[in-house]
Amino acid sequence: MSAVRRTGDGRILVLGASGNTGAPLTALLADRGAAVRTATRRTVPPDGGEHVRFDWGDPATHAPALAGVGRVYLVAPVGVADPVPLVEPFLDRALRAGVRRVVLLGSSAVAAGDPGLGEVEALVRSAVPEWAVLKPSWFMQNFTGVHPLAEGIRRSGEIVTATGDGRLAFVDARDIAATAAALLLEEEWTNAEHLVTGPEALGYADAAALLTEVTGRPVRHVDVSPETLAGRLVAAGYEAGFAAALAALDTLVREGGQDAVADTVQRLTGRPPRSLRAFLTEHRDRLAVPADRPERPTRRDGAAPSGG
Ligand SMILES: NC(=O)c1ccc[n+]([C@@H]2O[C@H](COP(=O)([O-])OP(=O)(O)OC[C@H]3O[C@@H](n4cnc5c(N)ncnc54)[C@H](OP(=O)(O)O)[C@@H]3O)[C@@H](O)[C@H]2O)c1
């Protein structure tokens, strides 16, 4: 989509606007001249647009975020086991305030009605007049950000998973953002879910080979059982439930349940998704531990189980 779009019915509210998808989405919408309001707890996105403090856990922040808003990019509460009690009153308020369209960041590994994010998806599908659910595969940013994968690569040159030879189509979060922008600005509308993937399905051994090539440092894939993986994550400081959820996602990959490539990015944005090779090459500097800076400790709270 290339033309500047009108949103017609009010501002676009971007939740999670400082995150992996929210930040590039905000920039894309601003580039297109859309009226955008960003909303996060702490971090103000760098675009200089309209920003409000928004906390899922503080309902007093919800009404100011929603005033004059017609469309919402919804990143559900991250790292919360049961997000529905937080999202449902927000959605009620949003619909009463005049919101017509919600683009929800879901996951390829989560079906509508599944516990947690899947329940949020079911809610959005049933309550919102115009809805879209993005179902991205695993983010390429897992190799570079705060994530067990990135930490393992930097620390020991190992990618430890329970995925076996299972494959998945890693996707750049910026391509998810571009897809979200297209949907938020679209004039003709059909309610739908959209599988969002990179251009090819790869195993973690393939990813390790690419990492070796790009960094010049040997990186290998170590396949372990889901139980061993969960134990390693707990030993590394992750909370037990989070560790188990990550291991369960790996099982899904191992069994072939994520071996799929979709044309969504090309179809909705008019350009192909970035390849993992291009992404890793662009972020080469973030894949190595600087010699003068010890790696920071792993987080106990963790981000939401990713890839789902
Ligand atoms: N990583 C993957 O491979 C993957 C794959 C598929 C789906 N997903 C899904 O993608 C979603 C986003 O995950 P992510 O790790 O990429 O996170 P993220 O979007 O990079 O970061 C979370 C964003 O939400 C904001 N936020 C966090 N807690 C908040 C709260 N209580 N109230 C208001 N805003 C809050 C954060 O800003 P502040 O901290 O400033 O508030 C930040 O902007 C998750 O639902 C995950 O399941 C991830």
mmCIF file with all atom_site columns, N, CA, C and O in Angstrom, residues 271-304:
data_model
loop_
_atom_site.group_PDB
_atom_site.id
_atom_site.type_symbol
_atom_site.label_atom_id
_atom_site.label_alt_id
_atom_site.label_comp_id
_atom_site.label_asym_id
_atom_site.label_entity_id
_atom_site.label_seq_id
_atom_site.pdbx_PDB_ins_code
_atom_site.Cartn_x
_atom_site.Cartn_y
_atom_site.Cartn_z
_atom_site.occupancy
_atom_site.B_iso_or_equiv
_atom_site.pdbx_formal_charge
_atom_site.auth_seq_id
_atom_site.auth_comp_id
_atom_site.auth_asym_id
_atom_site.auth_atom_id
_atom_site.pdbx_PDB_model_num
ATOM 1   N N  . ARG A 1 271 ? 5.516  -5.665  -0.733 1.00 0.00 ? 271 ARG A N  1
ATOM 2   C CA . ARG A 1 271 ? 6.940  -6.038  -0.835 1.00 0.00 ? 271 ARG A CA 1
ATOM 3   C C  . ARG A 1 271 ? 7.167  -7.316  -0.028 1.00 0.00 ? 271 ARG A C  1
ATOM 4   O O  . ARG A 1 271 ? 6.416  -7.607  0.911  1.00 0.00 ? 271 ARG A O  1
ATOM 5   N N  . PRO A 1 272 ? 8.222  -8.053  -0.393 1.00 0.00 ? 272 PRO A N  1
ATOM 6   C CA . PRO A 1 272 ? 8.438  -9.327  0.304  1.00 0.00 ? 272 PRO A CA 1
ATOM 7   C C  . PRO A 1 272 ? 8.967  -9.119  1.721  1.00 0.00 ? 272 PRO A C  1
ATOM 8   O O  . PRO A 1 272 ? 9.564  -8.079  2.020  1.00 0.00 ? 272 PRO A O  1
ATOM 9   N N  . PRO A 1 273 ? 8.768  -10.103 2.594  1.00 0.00 ? 273 PRO A N  1
ATOM 10  C CA . PRO A 1 273 ? 9.334  -9.999  3.943  1.00 0.00 ? 273 PRO A CA 1
ATOM 11  C C  . PRO A 1 273 ? 10.847 -10.166 3.915  1.00 0.00 ? 273 PRO A C  1
ATOM 12  O O  . PRO A 1 273 ? 11.395 -10.785 3.008  1.00 0.00 ? 273 PRO A O  1
ATOM 13  N N  . ARG A 1 274 ? 11.519 -9.621  4.941  1.00 0.00 ? 274 ARG A N  1
ATOM 14  C CA . ARG A 1 274 ? 12.981 -9.744  5.031  1.00 0.00 ? 274 ARG A CA 1
ATOM 15  C C  . ARG A 1 274 ? 13.367 -11.191 5.344  1.00 0.00 ? 274 ARG A C  1
ATOM 16  O O  . ARG A 1 274 ? 12.683 -11.878 6.103  1.00 0.00 ? 274 ARG A O  1
ATOM 17  N N  . SER A 1 275 ? 14.523 -11.574 4.816  1.00 0.00 ? 275 SER A N  1
ATOM 18  C CA . SER A 1 275 ? 15.036 -12.914 5.107  1.00 0.00 ? 275 SER A CA 1
ATOM 19  C C  . SER A 1 275 ? 15.815 -12.877 6.421  1.00 0.00 ? 275 SER A C  1
ATOM 20  O O  . SER A 1 275 ? 16.290 -11.810 6.851  1.00 0.00 ? 275 SER A O  1
ATOM 21  N N  . LEU A 1 276 ? 15.997 -14.042 7.026  1.00 0.00 ? 276 LEU A N  1
ATOM 22  C CA . LEU A 1 276 ? 16.784 -14.110 8.265  1.00 0.00 ? 276 LEU A CA 1
ATOM 23  C C  . LEU A 1 276 ? 18.231 -13.706 7.987  1.00 0.00 ? 276 LEU A C  1
ATOM 24  O O  . LEU A 1 276 ? 18.855 -13.016 8.793  1.00 0.00 ? 276 LEU A O  1
ATOM 25  N N  . ARG A 1 277 ? 18.750 -14.101 6.842  1.00 0.00 ? 277 ARG A N  1
ATOM 26  C CA . ARG A 1 277 ? 20.130 -13.724 6.511  1.00 0.00 ? 277 ARG A CA 1
ATOM 27  C C  . ARG A 1 277 ? 20.274 -12.197 6.480  1.00 0.00 ? 277 ARG A C  1
ATOM 28  O O  . ARG A 1 277 ? 21.208 -11.639 7.049  1.00 0.00 ? 277 ARG A O  1
ATOM 29  N N  . ALA A 1 278 ? 19.336 -11.515 5.834  1.00 0.00 ? 278 ALA A N  1
ATOM 30  C CA . ALA A 1 278 ? 19.410 -10.048 5.750  1.00 0.00 ? 278 ALA A CA 1
ATOM 31  C C  . ALA A 1 278 ? 19.286 -9.431  7.139  1.00 0.00 ? 278 ALA A C  1
ATOM 32  O O  . ALA A 1 278 ? 20.007 -8.486  7.481  1.00 0.00 ? 278 ALA A O  1
ATOM 33  N N  . PHE A 1 279 ? 18.388 -9.972  7.946  1.00 0.00 ? 279 PHE A N  1
ATOM 34  C CA . PHE A 1 279 ? 18.189 -9.435  9.298  1.00 0.00 ? 279 PHE A CA 1
ATOM 35  C C  . PHE A 1 279 ? 19.456 -9.596  10.134 1.00 0.00 ? 279 PHE A C  1
ATOM 36  O O  . PHE A 1 279 ? 19.910 -8.661  10.801 1.00 0.00 ? 279 PHE A O  1
ATOM 37  N N  . LEU A 1 280 ? 20.035 -10.803 10.118 1.00 0.00 ? 280 LEU A N  1
ATOM 38  C CA . LEU A 1 280 ? 21.223 -11.056 10.955 1.00 0.00 ? 280 LEU A CA 1
ATOM 39  C C  . LEU A 1 280 ? 22.409 -10.216 10.484 1.00 0.00 ? 280 LEU A C  1
ATOM 40  O O  . LEU A 1 280 ? 23.182 -9.709  11.300 1.00 0.00 ? 280 LEU A O  1
ATOM 41  N N  . THR A 1 281 ? 22.519 -10.051 9.180  1.00 0.00 ? 281 THR A N  1
ATOM 42  C CA . THR A 1 281 ? 23.615 -9.225  8.654  1.00 0.00 ? 281 THR A CA 1
ATOM 43  C C  . THR A 1 281 ? 23.459 -7.782  9.127  1.00 0.00 ? 281 THR A C  1
ATOM 44  O O  . THR A 1 281 ? 24.425 -7.151  9.581  1.00 0.00 ? 281 THR A O  1
ATOM 45  N N  . GLU A 1 282 ? 22.227 -7.294  9.077  1.00 0.00 ? 282 GLU A N  1
ATOM 46  C CA . GLU A 1 282 ? 21.960 -5.907  9.515  1.00 0.00 ? 282 GLU A CA 1
ATOM 47  C C  . GLU A 1 282 ? 22.278 -5.733  11.000 1.00 0.00 ? 282 GLU A C  1
ATOM 48  O O  . GLU A 1 282 ? 22.707 -4.668  11.425 1.00 0.00 ? 282 GLU A O  1
ATOM 49  N N  . HIS A 1 283 ? 22.054 -6.781  11.795 1.00 0.00 ? 283 HIS A N  1
ATOM 50  C CA . HIS A 1 283 ? 22.215 -6.674  13.252 1.00 0.00 ? 283 HIS A CA 1
ATOM 51  C C  . HIS A 1 283 ? 23.450 -7.398  13.761 1.00 0.00 ? 283 HIS A C  1
ATOM 52  O O  . HIS A 1 283 ? 23.516 -7.779  14.930 1.00 0.00 ? 283 HIS A O  1
ATOM 53  N N  . ARG A 1 284 ? 24.427 -7.553  12.898 1.00 0.00 ? 284 ARG A N  1
ATOM 54  C CA . ARG A 1 284 ? 25.641 -8.310  13.249 1.00 0.00 ? 284 ARG A CA 1
ATOM 55  C C  . ARG A 1 284 ? 26.238 -7.830  14.578 1.00 0.00 ? 284 ARG A C  1
ATOM 56  O O  . ARG A 1 284 ? 26.616 -8.632  15.417 1.00 0.00 ? 284 ARG A O  1
ATOM 57  N N  . ASP A 1 285 ? 26.264 -6.508  14.773 1.00 0.00 ? 285 ASP A N  1
ATOM 58  C CA . ASP A 1 285 ? 26.908 -5.943  15.971 1.00 0.00 ? 285 ASP A CA 1
ATOM 59  C C  . ASP A 1 285 ? 26.224 -6.386  17.260 1.00 0.00 ? 285 ASP A C  1
ATOM 60  O O  . ASP A 1 285 ? 26.853 -6.424  18.321 1.00 0.00 ? 285 ASP A O  1
ATOM 61  N N  . ARG A 1 286 ? 24.943 -6.679  17.178 1.00 0.00 ? 286 ARG A N  1
ATOM 62  C CA . ARG A 1 286 ? 24.207 -7.031  18.401 1.00 0.00 ? 286 ARG A CA 1
ATOM 63  C C  . ARG A 1 286 ? 24.310 -8.519  18.724 1.00 0.00 ? 286 ARG A C  1
ATOM 64  O O  . ARG A 1 286 ? 23.792 -8.977  19.731 1.00 0.00 ? 286 ARG A O  1
ATOM 65  N N  . LEU A 1 287 ? 24.987 -9.269  17.866 1.00 0.00 ? 287 LEU A N  1
ATOM 66  C CA . LEU A 1 287 ? 25.059 -10.715 18.067 1.00 0.00 ? 287 LEU A CA 1
ATOM 67  C C  . LEU A 1 287 ? 26.294 -11.134 18.860 1.00 0.00 ? 287 LEU A C  1
ATOM 68  O O  . LEU A 1 287 ? 26.441 -12.278 19.233 1.00 0.00 ? 287 LEU A O  1
ATOM 69  N N  . ALA A 1 288 ? 27.201 -10.189 19.104 1.00 0.00 ? 288 ALA A N  1
ATOM 70  C CA . ALA A 1 288 ? 28.424 -10.517 19.834 1.00 0.00 ? 288 ALA A CA 1
ATOM 71  C C  . ALA A 1 288 ? 28.421 -9.802  21.177 1.00 0.00 ? 288 ALA A C  1
ATOM 72  O O  . ALA A 1 288 ? 27.855 -8.726  21.317 1.00 0.00 ? 288 ALA A O  1
ATOM 73  N N  . VAL A 1 289 ? 29.054 -10.404 22.183 1.00 0.00 ? 289 VAL A N  1
ATOM 74  C CA . VAL A 1 289 ? 29.192 -9.736  23.484 1.00 0.00 ? 289 VAL A CA 1
ATOM 75  C C  . VAL A 1 289 ? 30.430 -8.856  23.415 1.00 0.00 ? 289 VAL A C  1
ATOM 76  O O  . VAL A 1 289 ? 31.528 -9.344  23.179 1.00 0.00 ? 289 VAL A O  1
ATOM 77  N N  . PRO A 1 290 ? 30.272 -7.536  23.612 1.00 0.00 ? 290 PRO A N  1
ATOM 78  C CA . PRO A 1 290 ? 31.465 -6.683  23.606 1.00 0.00 ? 290 PRO A CA 1
ATOM 79  C C  . PRO A 1 290 ? 32.446 -7.143  24.678 1.00 0.00 ? 290 PRO A C  1
ATOM 80  O O  . PRO A 1 290 ? 32.046 -7.484  25.789 1.00 0.00 ? 290 PRO A O  1
ATOM 81  N N  . ALA A 1 291 ? 33.742 -7.170  24.347 1.00 0.00 ? 291 ALA A N  1
ATOM 82  C CA . ALA A 1 291 ? 34.760 -7.708  25.255 1.00 0.00 ? 291 ALA A CA 1
ATOM 83  C C  . ALA A 1 291 ? 34.810 -6.939  26.573 1.00 0.00 ? 291 ALA A C  1
ATOM 84  O O  . ALA A 1 291 ? 35.108 -7.489  27.621 1.00 0.00 ? 291 ALA A O  1
ATOM 85  N N  . ASP A 1 292 ? 34.491 -5.620  26.536 1.00 0.00 ? 292 ASP A N  1
ATOM 86  C CA . ASP A 1 292 ? 34.628 -4.807  27.738 1.00 0.00 ? 292 ASP A CA 1
ATOM 87  C C  . ASP A 1 292 ? 33.338 -4.714  28.542 1.00 0.00 ? 292 ASP A C  1
ATOM 88  O O  . ASP A 1 292 ? 33.253 -3.977  29.502 1.00 0.00 ? 292 ASP A O  1
ATOM 89  N N  . ARG A 1 293 ? 32.301 -5.438  28.126 1.00 0.00 ? 293 ARG A N  1
ATOM 90  C CA . ARG A 1 293 ? 31.029 -5.311  28.850 1.00 0.00 ? 293 ARG A CA 1
ATOM 91  C C  . ARG A 1 293 ? 30.485 -6.710  29.162 1.00 0.00 ? 293 ARG A C  1
ATOM 92  O O  . ARG A 1 293 ? 30.170 -7.471  28.253 1.00 0.00 ? 293 ARG A O  1
ATOM 93  N N  . PRO A 1 294 ? 30.393 -7.078  30.452 1.00 0.00 ? 294 PRO A N  1
ATOM 94  C CA . PRO A 1 294 ? 29.840 -8.383  30.757 1.00 0.00 ? 294 PRO A CA 1
ATOM 95  C C  . PRO A 1 294 ? 28.367 -8.437  30.364 1.00 0.00 ? 294 PRO A C  1
ATOM 96  O O  . PRO A 1 294 ? 27.692 -7.416  30.378 1.00 0.00 ? 294 PRO A O  1
ATOM 97  N N  . GLU A 1 295 ? 27.929 -9.630  29.990 1.00 0.00 ? 295 GLU A N  1
ATOM 98  C CA . GLU A 1 295 ? 26.526 -9.757  29.605 1.00 0.00 ? 295 GLU A CA 1
ATOM 99  C C  . GLU A 1 295 ? 25.641 -9.498  30.804 1.00 0.00 ? 295 GLU A C  1
ATOM 100 O O  . GLU A 1 295 ? 25.937 -9.902  31.917 1.00 0.00 ? 295 GLU A O  1
ATOM 101 N N  . ARG A 1 296 ? 24.513 -8.785  30.535 1.00 0.00 ? 296 ARG A N  1
ATOM 102 C CA . ARG A 1 296 ? 23.656 -8.500  31.676 1.00 0.00 ? 296 ARG A CA 1
ATOM 103 C C  . ARG A 1 296 ? 22.911 -9.767  32.090 1.00 0.00 ? 296 ARG A C  1
ATOM 104 O O  . ARG A 1 296 ? 22.723 -10.675 31.278 1.00 0.00 ? 296 ARG A O  1
ATOM 105 N N  . PRO A 1 297 ? 22.480 -9.848  33.370 1.00 0.00 ? 297 PRO A N  1
ATOM 106 C CA . PRO A 1 297 ? 21.838 -11.073 33.826 1.00 0.00 ? 297 PRO A CA 1
ATOM 107 C C  . PRO A 1 297 ? 20.505 -11.312 33.143 1.00 0.00 ? 297 PRO A C  1
ATOM 108 O O  . PRO A 1 297 ? 19.866 -10.369 32.675 1.00 0.00 ? 297 PRO A O  1
ATOM 109 N N  . THR A 1 298 ? 20.091 -12.554 33.083 1.00 0.00 ? 298 THR A N  1
ATOM 110 C CA . THR A 1 298 ? 18.792 -12.872 32.509 1.00 0.00 ? 298 THR A CA 1
ATOM 111 C C  . THR A 1 298 ? 17.694 -12.344 33.409 1.00 0.00 ? 298 THR A C  1
ATOM 112 O O  . THR A 1 298 ? 17.859 -12.247 34.610 1.00 0.00 ? 298 THR A O  1
ATOM 113 N N  . ARG A 1 299 ? 16.554 -12.010 32.794 1.00 0.00 ? 299 ARG A N  1
ATOM 114 C CA . ARG A 1 299 ? 15.454 -11.441 33.560 1.00 0.00 ? 299 ARG A CA 1
ATOM 115 C C  . ARG A 1 299 ? 14.660 -12.543 34.247 1.00 0.00 ? 299 ARG A C  1
ATOM 116 O O  . ARG A 1 299 ? 14.442 -13.588 33.691 1.00 0.00 ? 299 ARG A O  1
ATOM 117 N N  . ARG A 1 300 ? 14.255 -12.271 35.470 1.00 0.00 ? 300 ARG A N  1
ATOM 118 C CA . ARG A 1 300 ? 13.431 -13.252 36.174 1.00 0.00 ? 300 ARG A CA 1
ATOM 119 C C  . ARG A 1 300 ? 11.982 -13.194 35.694 1.00 0.00 ? 300 ARG A C  1
ATOM 120 O O  . ARG A 1 300 ? 11.304 -14.200 35.593 1.00 0.00 ? 300 ARG A O  1
ATOM 121 N N  . ASP A 1 301 ? 11.509 -11.952 35.414 1.00 0.00 ? 301 ASP A N  1
ATOM 122 C CA . ASP A 1 301 ? 10.110 -11.836 35.014 1.00 0.00 ? 301 ASP A CA 1
ATOM 123 C C  . ASP A 1 301 ? 9.905  -12.364 33.598 1.00 0.00 ? 301 ASP A C  1
ATOM 124 O O  . ASP A 1 301 ? 8.910  -12.985 33.300 1.00 0.00 ? 301 ASP A O  1
ATOM 125 N N  . GLY A 1 302 ? 10.892 -12.145 32.721 1.00 0.00 ? 302 GLY A N  1
ATOM 126 C CA . GLY A 1 302 ? 10.789 -12.620 31.357 1.00 0.00 ? 302 GLY A CA 1
ATOM 127 C C  . GLY A 1 302 ? 9.780  -11.816 30.555 1.00 0.00 ? 302 GLY A C  1
ATOM 128 O O  . GLY A 1 302 ? 8.938  -11.124 31.091 1.00 0.00 ? 302 GLY A O  1
ATOM 129 N N  . ALA A 1 303 ? 9.921  -11.875 29.246 1.00 0.00 ? 303 ALA A N  1
ATOM 130 C CA . ALA A 1 303 ? 8.897  -11.302 28.384 1.00 0.00 ? 303 ALA A CA 1
ATOM 131 C C  . ALA A 1 303 ? 7.826  -12.359 28.202 1.00 0.00 ? 303 ALA A C  1
ATOM 132 O O  . ALA A 1 303 ? 7.919  -13.450 28.756 1.00 0.00 ? 303 ALA A O  1
ATOM 133 N N  . ALA A 1 304 ? 6.812  -12.048 27.441 1.00 0.00 ? 304 ALA A N  1
ATOM 134 C CA . ALA A 1 304 ? 5.791  -13.055 27.176 1.00 0.00 ? 304 ALA A CA 1
ATOM 135 C C  . ALA A 1 304 ? 6.439  -14.216 26.453 1.00 0.00 ? 304 ALA A C  1
ATOM 136 O O  . ALA A 1 304 ? 7.350  -14.014 25.661 1.00 0.00 ? 304 ALA A O  1
#
